[in-house]
Coordinates of C-alpha atoms and ligand atoms in Angstrom, one line a residue:
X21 CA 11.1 -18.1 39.8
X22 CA 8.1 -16.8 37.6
X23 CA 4.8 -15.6 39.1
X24 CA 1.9 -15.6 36.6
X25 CA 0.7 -12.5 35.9
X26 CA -2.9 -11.5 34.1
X27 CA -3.0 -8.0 32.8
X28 CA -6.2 -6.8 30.7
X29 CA -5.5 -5.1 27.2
X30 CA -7.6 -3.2 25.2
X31 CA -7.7 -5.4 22.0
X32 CA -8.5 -2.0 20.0
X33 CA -5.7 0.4 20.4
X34 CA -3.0 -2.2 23.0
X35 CA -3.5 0.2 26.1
X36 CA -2.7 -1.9 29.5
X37 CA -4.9 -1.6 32.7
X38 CA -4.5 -3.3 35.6
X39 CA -8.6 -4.0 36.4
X40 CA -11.0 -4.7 33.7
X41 CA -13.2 -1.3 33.0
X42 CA -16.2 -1.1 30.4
X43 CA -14.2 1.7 28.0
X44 CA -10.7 2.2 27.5
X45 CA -9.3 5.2 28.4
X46 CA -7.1 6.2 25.6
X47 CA -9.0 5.3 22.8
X48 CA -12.4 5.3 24.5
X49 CA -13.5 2.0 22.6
X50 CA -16.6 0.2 24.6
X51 CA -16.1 -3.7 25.4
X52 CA -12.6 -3.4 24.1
X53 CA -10.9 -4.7 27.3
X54 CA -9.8 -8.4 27.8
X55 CA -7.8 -10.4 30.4
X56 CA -4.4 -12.1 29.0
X57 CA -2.1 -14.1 31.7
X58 CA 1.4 -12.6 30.8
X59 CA 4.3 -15.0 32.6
X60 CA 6.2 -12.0 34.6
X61 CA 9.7 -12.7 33.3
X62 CA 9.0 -11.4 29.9
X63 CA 12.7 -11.9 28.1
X64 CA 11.5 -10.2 25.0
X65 CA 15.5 -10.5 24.3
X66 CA 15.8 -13.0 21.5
X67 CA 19.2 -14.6 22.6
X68 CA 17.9 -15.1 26.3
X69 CA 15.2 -16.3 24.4
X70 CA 17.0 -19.0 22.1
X71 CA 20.0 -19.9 24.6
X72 CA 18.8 -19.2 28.0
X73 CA 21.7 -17.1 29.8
X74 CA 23.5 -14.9 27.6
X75 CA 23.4 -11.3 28.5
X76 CA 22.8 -9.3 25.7
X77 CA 25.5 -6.3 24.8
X78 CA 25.0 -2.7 26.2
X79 CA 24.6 0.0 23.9
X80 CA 27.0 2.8 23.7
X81 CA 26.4 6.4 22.7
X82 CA 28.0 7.4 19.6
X83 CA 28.3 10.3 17.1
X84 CA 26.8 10.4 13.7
X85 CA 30.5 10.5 12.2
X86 CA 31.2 7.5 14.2
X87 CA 28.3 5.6 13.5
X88 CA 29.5 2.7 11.3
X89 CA 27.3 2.3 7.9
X90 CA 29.5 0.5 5.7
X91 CA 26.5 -2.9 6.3
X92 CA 23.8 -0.3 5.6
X93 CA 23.8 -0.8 1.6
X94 CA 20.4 -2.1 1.2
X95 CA 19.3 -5.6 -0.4
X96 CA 18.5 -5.2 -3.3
X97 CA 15.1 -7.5 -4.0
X98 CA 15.2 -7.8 -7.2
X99 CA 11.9 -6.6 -8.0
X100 CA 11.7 -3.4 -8.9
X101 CA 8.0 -2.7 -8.0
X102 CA 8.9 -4.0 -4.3
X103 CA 12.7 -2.2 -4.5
X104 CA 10.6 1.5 -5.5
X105 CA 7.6 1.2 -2.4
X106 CA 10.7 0.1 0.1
X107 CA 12.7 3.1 -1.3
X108 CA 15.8 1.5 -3.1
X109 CA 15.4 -1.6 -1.1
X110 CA 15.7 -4.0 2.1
X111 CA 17.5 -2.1 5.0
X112 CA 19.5 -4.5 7.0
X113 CA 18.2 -4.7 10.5
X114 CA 15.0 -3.3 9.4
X115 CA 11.4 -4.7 10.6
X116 CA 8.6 -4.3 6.9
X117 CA 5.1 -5.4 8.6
X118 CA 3.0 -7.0 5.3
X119 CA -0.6 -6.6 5.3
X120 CA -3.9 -7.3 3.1
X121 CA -6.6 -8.8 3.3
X122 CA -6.6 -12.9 3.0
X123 CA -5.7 -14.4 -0.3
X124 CA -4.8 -11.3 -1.4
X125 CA -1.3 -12.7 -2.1
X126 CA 0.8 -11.5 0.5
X127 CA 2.3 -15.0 0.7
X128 CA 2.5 -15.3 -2.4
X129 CA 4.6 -12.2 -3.3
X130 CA 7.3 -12.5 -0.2
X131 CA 7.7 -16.5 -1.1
X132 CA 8.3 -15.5 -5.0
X133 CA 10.8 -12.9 -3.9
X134 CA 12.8 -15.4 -1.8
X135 CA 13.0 -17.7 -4.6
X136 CA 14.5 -14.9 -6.6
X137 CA 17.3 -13.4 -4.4
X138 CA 20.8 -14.1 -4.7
X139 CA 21.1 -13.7 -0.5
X140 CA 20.0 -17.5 1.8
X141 CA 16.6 -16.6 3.3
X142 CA 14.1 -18.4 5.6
X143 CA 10.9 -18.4 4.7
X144 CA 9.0 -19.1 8.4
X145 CA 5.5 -20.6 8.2
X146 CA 3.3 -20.6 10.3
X147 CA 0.5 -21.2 8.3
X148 CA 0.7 -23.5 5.5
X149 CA 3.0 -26.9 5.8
X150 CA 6.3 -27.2 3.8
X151 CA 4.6 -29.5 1.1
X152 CA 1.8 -26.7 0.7
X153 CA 4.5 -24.4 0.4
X154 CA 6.5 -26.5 -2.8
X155 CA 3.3 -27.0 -4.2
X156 CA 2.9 -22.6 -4.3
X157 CA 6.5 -22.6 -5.0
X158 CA 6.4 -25.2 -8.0
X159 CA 3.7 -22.9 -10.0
X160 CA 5.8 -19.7 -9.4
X161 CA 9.4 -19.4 -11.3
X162 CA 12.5 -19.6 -9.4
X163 CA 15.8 -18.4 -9.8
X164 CA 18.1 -20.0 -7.2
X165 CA 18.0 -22.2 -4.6
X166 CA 18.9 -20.2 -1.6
X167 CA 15.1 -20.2 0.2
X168 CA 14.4 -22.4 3.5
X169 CA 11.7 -23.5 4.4
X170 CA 10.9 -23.8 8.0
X171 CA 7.0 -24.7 9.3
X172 CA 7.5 -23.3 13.2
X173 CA 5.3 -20.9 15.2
X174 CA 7.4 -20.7 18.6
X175 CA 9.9 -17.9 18.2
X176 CA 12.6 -19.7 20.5
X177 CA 12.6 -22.4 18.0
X178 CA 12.6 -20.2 15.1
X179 CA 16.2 -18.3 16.6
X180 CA 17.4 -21.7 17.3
X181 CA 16.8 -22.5 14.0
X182 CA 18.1 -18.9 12.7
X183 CA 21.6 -19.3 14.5
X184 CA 21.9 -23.1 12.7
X185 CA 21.4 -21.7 9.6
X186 CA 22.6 -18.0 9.6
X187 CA 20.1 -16.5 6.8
X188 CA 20.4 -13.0 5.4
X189 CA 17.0 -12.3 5.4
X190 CA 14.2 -13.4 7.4
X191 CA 10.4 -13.7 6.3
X192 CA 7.6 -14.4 8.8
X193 CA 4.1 -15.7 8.1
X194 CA 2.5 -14.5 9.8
X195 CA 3.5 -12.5 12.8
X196 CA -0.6 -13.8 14.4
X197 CA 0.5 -17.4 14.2
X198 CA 3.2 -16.6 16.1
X199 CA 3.6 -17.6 19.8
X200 CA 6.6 -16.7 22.5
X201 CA 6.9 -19.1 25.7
X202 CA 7.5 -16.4 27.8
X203 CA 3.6 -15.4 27.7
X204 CA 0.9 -17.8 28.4
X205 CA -1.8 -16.0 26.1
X206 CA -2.7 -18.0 22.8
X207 CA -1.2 -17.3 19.8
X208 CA -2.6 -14.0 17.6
X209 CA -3.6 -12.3 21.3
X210 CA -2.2 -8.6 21.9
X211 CA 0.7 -9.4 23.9
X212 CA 1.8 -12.5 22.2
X213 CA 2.1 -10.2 19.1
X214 CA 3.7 -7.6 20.8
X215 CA 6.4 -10.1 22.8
X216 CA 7.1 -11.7 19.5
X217 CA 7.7 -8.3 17.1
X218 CA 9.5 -7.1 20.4
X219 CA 12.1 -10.1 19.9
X220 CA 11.9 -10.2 16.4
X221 CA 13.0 -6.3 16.6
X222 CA 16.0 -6.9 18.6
X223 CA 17.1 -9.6 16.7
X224 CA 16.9 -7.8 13.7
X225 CA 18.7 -4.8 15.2
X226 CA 21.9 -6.8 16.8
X227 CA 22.4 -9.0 13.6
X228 CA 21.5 -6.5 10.9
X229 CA 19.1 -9.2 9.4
X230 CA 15.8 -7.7 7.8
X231 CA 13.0 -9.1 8.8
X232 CA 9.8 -9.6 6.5
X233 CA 6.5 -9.8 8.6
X234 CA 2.9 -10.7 7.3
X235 CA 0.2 -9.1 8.8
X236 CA -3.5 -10.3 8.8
X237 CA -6.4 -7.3 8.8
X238 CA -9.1 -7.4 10.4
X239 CA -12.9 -6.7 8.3
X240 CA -12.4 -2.7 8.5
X241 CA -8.9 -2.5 6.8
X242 CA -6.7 -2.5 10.0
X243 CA -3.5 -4.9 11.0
X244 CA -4.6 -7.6 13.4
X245 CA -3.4 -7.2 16.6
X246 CA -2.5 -3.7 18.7
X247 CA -1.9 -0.1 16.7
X248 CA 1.3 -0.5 18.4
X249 CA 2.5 -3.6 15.9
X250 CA 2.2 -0.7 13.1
X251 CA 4.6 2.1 15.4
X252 CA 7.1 -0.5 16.2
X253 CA 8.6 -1.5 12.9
X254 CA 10.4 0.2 10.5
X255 CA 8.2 0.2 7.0
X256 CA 4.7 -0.6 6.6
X257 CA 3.3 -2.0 3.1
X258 CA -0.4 -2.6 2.4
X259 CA -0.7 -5.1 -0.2
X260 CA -4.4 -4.0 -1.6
X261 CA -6.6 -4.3 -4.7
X262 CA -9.7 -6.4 -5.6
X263 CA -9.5 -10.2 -5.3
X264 CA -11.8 -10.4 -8.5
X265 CA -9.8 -8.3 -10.4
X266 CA -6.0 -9.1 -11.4
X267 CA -4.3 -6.4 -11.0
X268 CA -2.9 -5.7 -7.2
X269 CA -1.4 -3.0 -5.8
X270 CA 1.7 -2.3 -3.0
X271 CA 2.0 0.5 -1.1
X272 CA 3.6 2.0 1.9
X273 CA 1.8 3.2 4.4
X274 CA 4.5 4.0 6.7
X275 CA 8.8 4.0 5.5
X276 CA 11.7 5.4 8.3
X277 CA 13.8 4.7 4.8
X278 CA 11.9 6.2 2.3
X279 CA 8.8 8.0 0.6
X280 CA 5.1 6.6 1.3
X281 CA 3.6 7.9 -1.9
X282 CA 5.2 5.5 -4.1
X283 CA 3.0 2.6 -5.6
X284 CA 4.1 -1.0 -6.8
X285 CA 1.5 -2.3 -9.1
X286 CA 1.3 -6.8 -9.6
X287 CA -0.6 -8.6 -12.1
X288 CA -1.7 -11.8 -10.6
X289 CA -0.8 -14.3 -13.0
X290 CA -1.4 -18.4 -12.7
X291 CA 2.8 -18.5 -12.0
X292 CA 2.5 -15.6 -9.6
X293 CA 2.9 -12.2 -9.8
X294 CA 4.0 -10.1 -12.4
X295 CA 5.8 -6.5 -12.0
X296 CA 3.3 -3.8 -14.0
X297 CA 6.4 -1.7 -15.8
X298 CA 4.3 0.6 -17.6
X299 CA 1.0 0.8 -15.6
X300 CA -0.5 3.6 -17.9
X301 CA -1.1 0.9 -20.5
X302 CA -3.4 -1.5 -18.2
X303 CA -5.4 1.5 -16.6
X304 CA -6.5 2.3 -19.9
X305 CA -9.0 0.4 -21.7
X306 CA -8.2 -0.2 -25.1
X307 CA -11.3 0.7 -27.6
X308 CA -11.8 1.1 -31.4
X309 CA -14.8 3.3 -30.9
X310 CA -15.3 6.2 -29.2
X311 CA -17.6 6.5 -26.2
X312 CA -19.1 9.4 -24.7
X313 CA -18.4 9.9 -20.8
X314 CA -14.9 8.7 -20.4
X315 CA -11.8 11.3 -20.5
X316 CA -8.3 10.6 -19.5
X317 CA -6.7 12.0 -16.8
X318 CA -2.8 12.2 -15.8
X319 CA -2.0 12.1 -12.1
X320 CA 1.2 11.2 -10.1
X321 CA 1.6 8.8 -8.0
X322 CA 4.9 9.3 -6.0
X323 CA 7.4 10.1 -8.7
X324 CA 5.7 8.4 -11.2
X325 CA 3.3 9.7 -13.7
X326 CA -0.1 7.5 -14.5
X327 CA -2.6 7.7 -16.8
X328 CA -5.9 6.5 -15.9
X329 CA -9.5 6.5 -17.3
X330 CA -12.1 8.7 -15.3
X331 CA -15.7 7.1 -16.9
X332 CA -18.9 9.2 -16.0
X333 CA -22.7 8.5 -16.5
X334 CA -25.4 11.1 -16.8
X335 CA -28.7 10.3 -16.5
X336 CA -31.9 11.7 -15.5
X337 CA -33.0 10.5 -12.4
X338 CA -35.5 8.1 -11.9
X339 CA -36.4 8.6 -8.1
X340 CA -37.1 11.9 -6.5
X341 CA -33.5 12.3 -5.2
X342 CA -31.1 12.3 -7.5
X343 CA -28.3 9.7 -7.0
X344 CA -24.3 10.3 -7.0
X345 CA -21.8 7.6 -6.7
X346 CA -18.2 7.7 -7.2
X347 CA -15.8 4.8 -7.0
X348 CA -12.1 5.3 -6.8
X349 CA -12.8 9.1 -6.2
X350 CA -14.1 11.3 -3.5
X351 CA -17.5 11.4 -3.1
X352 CA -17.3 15.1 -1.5
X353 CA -15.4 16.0 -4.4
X354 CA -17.5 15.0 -6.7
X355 CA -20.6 16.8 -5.3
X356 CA -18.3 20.0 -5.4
X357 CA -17.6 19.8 -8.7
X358 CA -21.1 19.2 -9.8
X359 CA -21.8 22.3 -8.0
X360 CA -19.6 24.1 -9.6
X361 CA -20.5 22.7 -13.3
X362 CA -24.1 24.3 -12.4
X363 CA -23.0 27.8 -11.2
X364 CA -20.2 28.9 -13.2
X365 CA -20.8 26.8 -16.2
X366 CA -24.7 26.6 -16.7
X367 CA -25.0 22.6 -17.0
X368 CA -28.8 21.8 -15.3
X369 CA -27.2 18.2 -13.3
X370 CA -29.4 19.1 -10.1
X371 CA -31.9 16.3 -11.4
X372 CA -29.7 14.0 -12.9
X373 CA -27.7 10.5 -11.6
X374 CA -24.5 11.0 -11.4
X375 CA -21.7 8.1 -11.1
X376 CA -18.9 8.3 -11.3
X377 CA -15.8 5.0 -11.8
X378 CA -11.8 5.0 -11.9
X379 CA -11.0 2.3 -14.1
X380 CA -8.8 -0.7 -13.0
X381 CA -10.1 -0.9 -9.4
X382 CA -7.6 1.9 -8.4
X383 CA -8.1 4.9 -5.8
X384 CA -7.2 8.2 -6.4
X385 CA -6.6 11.4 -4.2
X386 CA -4.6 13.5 -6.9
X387 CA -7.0 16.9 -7.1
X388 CA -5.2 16.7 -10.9
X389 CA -7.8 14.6 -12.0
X390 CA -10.3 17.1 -11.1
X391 CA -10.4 18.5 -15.2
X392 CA -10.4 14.8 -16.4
X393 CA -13.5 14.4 -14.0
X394 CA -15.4 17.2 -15.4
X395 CA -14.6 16.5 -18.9
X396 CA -16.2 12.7 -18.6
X397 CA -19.0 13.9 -16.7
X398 CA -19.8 16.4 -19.7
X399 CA -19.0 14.0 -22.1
X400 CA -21.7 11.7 -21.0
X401 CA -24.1 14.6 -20.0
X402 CA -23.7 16.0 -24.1
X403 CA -23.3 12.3 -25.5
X404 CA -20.3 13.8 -27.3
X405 CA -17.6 11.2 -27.2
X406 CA -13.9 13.3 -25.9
X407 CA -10.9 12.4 -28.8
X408 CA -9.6 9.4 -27.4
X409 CA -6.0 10.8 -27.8
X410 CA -7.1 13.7 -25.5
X411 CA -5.6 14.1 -21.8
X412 CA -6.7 16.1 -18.8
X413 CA -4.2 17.7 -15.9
X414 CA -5.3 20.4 -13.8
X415 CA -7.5 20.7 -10.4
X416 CA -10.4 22.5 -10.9
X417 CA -11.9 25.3 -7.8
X418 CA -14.6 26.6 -6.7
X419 CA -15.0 29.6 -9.2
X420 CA -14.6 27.2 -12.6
X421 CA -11.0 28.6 -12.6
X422 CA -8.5 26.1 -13.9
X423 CA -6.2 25.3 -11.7
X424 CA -2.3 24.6 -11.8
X425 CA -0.7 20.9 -10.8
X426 CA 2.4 20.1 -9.5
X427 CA 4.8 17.9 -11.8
X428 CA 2.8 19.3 -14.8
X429 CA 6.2 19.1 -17.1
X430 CA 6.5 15.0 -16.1
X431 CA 2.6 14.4 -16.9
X432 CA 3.4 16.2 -20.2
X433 CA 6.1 14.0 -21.0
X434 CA 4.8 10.7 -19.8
X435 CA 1.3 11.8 -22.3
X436 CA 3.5 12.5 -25.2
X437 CA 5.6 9.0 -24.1
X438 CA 2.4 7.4 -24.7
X439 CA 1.1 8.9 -28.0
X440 CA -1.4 11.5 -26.8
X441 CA -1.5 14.3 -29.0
X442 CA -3.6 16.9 -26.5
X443 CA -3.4 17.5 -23.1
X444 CA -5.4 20.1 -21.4
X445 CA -3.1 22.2 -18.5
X446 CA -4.2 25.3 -16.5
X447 CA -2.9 28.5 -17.9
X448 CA -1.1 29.5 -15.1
X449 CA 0.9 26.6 -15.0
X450 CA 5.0 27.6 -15.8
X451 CA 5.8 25.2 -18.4
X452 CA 9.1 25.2 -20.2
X453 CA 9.2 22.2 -22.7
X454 CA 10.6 22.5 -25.4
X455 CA 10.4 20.3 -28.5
X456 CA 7.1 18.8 -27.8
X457 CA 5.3 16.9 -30.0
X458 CA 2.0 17.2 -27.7
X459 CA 0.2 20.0 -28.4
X460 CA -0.3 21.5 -24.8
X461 CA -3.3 23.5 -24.1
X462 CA -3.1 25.8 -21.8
X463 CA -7.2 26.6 -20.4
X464 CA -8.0 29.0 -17.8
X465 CA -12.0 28.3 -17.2
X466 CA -14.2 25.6 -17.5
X467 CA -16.1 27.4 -20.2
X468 CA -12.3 27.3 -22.4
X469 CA -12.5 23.7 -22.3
X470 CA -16.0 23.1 -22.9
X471 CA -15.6 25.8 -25.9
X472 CA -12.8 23.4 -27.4
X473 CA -14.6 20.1 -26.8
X474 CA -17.9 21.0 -27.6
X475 CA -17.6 23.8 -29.4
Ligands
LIG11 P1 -1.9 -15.9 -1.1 O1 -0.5 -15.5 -1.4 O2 -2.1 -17.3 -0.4 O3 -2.7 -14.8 -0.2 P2 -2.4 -14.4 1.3 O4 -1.2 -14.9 1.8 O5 -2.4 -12.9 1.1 O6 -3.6 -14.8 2.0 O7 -2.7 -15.8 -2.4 C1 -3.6 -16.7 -2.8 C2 -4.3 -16.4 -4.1 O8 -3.4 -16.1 -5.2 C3 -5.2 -17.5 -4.4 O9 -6.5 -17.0 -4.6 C4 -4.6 -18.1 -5.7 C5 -3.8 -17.0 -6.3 N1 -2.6 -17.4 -7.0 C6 -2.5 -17.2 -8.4 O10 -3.5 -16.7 -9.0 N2 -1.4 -17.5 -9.0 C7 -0.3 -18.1 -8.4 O11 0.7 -18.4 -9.0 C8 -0.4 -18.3 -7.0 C9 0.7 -18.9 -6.2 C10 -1.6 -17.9 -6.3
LIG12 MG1 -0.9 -16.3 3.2

């Protein structure tokens, strides 16, 4: 017998009260509270859920020694990009939550990688219909023909449907369009969302079948839905970049498998997306000529070393207060180190614009860039263009000192890889390279690199 329950959530942080109240008490949001009817038999058991009776299997403590991993090898995706951000691939019975912003080609990227795996996965849609999905599917290249394609948004149907066809790998889009029949709220409301992960998490755990999730966000960045949805699965990606621009970018926001400073970077192509092998090459403009204000900066993204293009304009103000803008780089940052450029290194910018761009649309939080930074900004304040085969790696502080960088030897190489014949390191970094072609130049204060730029 089932009594129908209404419970009010906080649609903000997914805190349950049991009377409606003006602020919610744990993240002390106003007008965040709203009634849902929850049925009181909540299953949340995803073989209940598909067969009705079945008790599901009582877990026994064991130790680590006896803890069977011989089905833990991961799947491999065969994508690298999506293999590195996941750290070495799909762990089975593991939940990865998807999310960016709309058309930003989250479907897109999981239906191109089910197309490519060797293993029999179900693409679930809840979104578009099976003939929208050939007609995505026909522009993008396929390797096999091991994808289903099932248009369903009630989850008993979908593990009906999953015990019929018995896939190794489950995708889900997306987890709002879901809707479980064991709660009467409407699809995309906090506790459908959280019922539905909830049996999608213990079916992924008793069969050892990853699951794929898309996630919508809402206008200020976040996944749709409670903060909870984010703590329950395993691995959360962010699928980001500029929808006017082509390049997009894959990170991990949060991985109980791996690392969540690596970076997958896509090129969004009319047949889908393409894997950016050597993303130094696309953050860099290519140019004949040689233009004052940009400088070349190395940083490290995860394991991998990037080059990217800092590009700085000087000008003299127009208004009374002068204006600073950076994209792609800390604003604070930026104001610190035109502070310092005017105390320890004599450069008048108090009454000058500053602004300040990281080419290719990317975001950057590496202090190495710091030296890069101040380079361009001098470049464009002198109008004396930087060699473009020049490179920049150190942080710079609040004295003008030069600053040493972690990973210093790997930026080094990965310059050198790609034909840069300077780079400009802090003295105290401990460098033991030997046999480089780069000529590395080891500065201790601003004043040394202005000195060999400027001269
Ligand atoms: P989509 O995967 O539908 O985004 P999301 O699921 O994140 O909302 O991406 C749609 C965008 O991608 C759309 O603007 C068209 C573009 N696109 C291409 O440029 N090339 C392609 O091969 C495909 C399939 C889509
Ligand atoms: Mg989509």
């Amino acid at each position: 017998m089932t009594k129908t329950k209404t419970v009010f959530f906080c649609q903000n942080c997914g805190a349950q009260y049991a009377k409606w109240q003006g602020q919610c008490t744990s993240c002390k949001e106003w007008n965040t509270i709203a009634e849902e009817i929850i049925q009181k038999a909540s299953a949340s058991d995803w073989k209940n859920a598909s067969s009705g009776s079945r008790a599901s299997k009582t877990a026994k403590p064991l130790r680590i020694s006896e803890i069977n991993t011989s089905k833990e090898a991961r799947y491999n995706t065969d994508d690298t990009e999506l293999n590195r951000v996941l750290g070495g691939g799909l762990v089975p019975g593991s939940l990865t939550l998807l999310g960016g912003e709309p058309g930003i080609g989250k479907s897109t990227l999981l239906l191109q990688i089910s197309l490519k795996l060797p293993y029999k996965t179900l693409y679930v849609s809840g979104e578009e219909s099976q003939q929208q999905i050939k007609m995505r599917a026909q522009r993008i290249p396929s390797k096999t023909d091991n994808c289903l394609i099932l248009t369903e948004t009630k989850t008993q149907n979908i593990f009906r449907q999953i015990e019929e066809t018995q896939p190794d790998i489950v995708i889900i889009d997306s987890i709002q369009t879901l809707h479980s029949d064991y709660i009467e709220s409407s699809a995309g409301s906090i506790s459908q969302i959280r019922e539905c992960t909830t049996e999608l998490i213990k079916f992924a755990k008793e069969t050892a079948t990853p699951v794929l999730l898309i996630g919508h966000i809402t206008k200020d960045g976040n996944i749709a839905g409670p903060k909870i949805l984010e703590h329950m699965v395993d691995t959360v990606l962010q699928f980001e970049g500029d929808r006017n621009h082509v390049y997009r970018i894959l990170r991990a926001l949060k991985n109980r498998f791996g690392s969540t400073s690596e970076l997958g970077i896509y090129e969004m192509l009319g047949s889908g997306l393409r894997e950016v092998a050597n993303p130094s090459e696309i953050l860099i403009s290519k140019k004949e000529e040689e233009l004052s204000g940009t400088a070349i900066a190395s940083t490290v993204e995860g394991m991998r070393p990037l080059m990217i293009e800092i590009q700085a304009l000087v000008s003299t103000a127009v208004y009374g207060t002068p204006q600073r803008s950076a994209t792609g780089y800390n604003l604070k940052r930026l104001n610190m180190i035109l502070a310092v450029l005017e105390k320890r290194a004599g450069f008048r910018l108090g009454a000058k614009d500053v602004f300040l761009n990281i080419t290719g649309g990317i975001s950057v939080d590496d202090p190495a860039i710091d030296l890069a930074v101040v380079a361009a900004i001098l470049s464009s304040s002198e109008d004396i263009p930087i060699p473009k085969d020049f490179c920049f790696a150190a942080e710079v502080g609040l004295a003008g000192e030069i600053r040493p960088v972690t990973k210093a030897e790997q930026r080094i190489q990965e310059a050198e890889k790609l034909g840069f014949s300077t780079i400009f390191v802090s003295k105290y970094n401990k460098i033991s390279l030997q046999n480089t072609q780069i000529q590395i130049q080891m500065v201790a204060k601003i004043e040394d690199v202005v000195e060999y730029l400027f001269g």
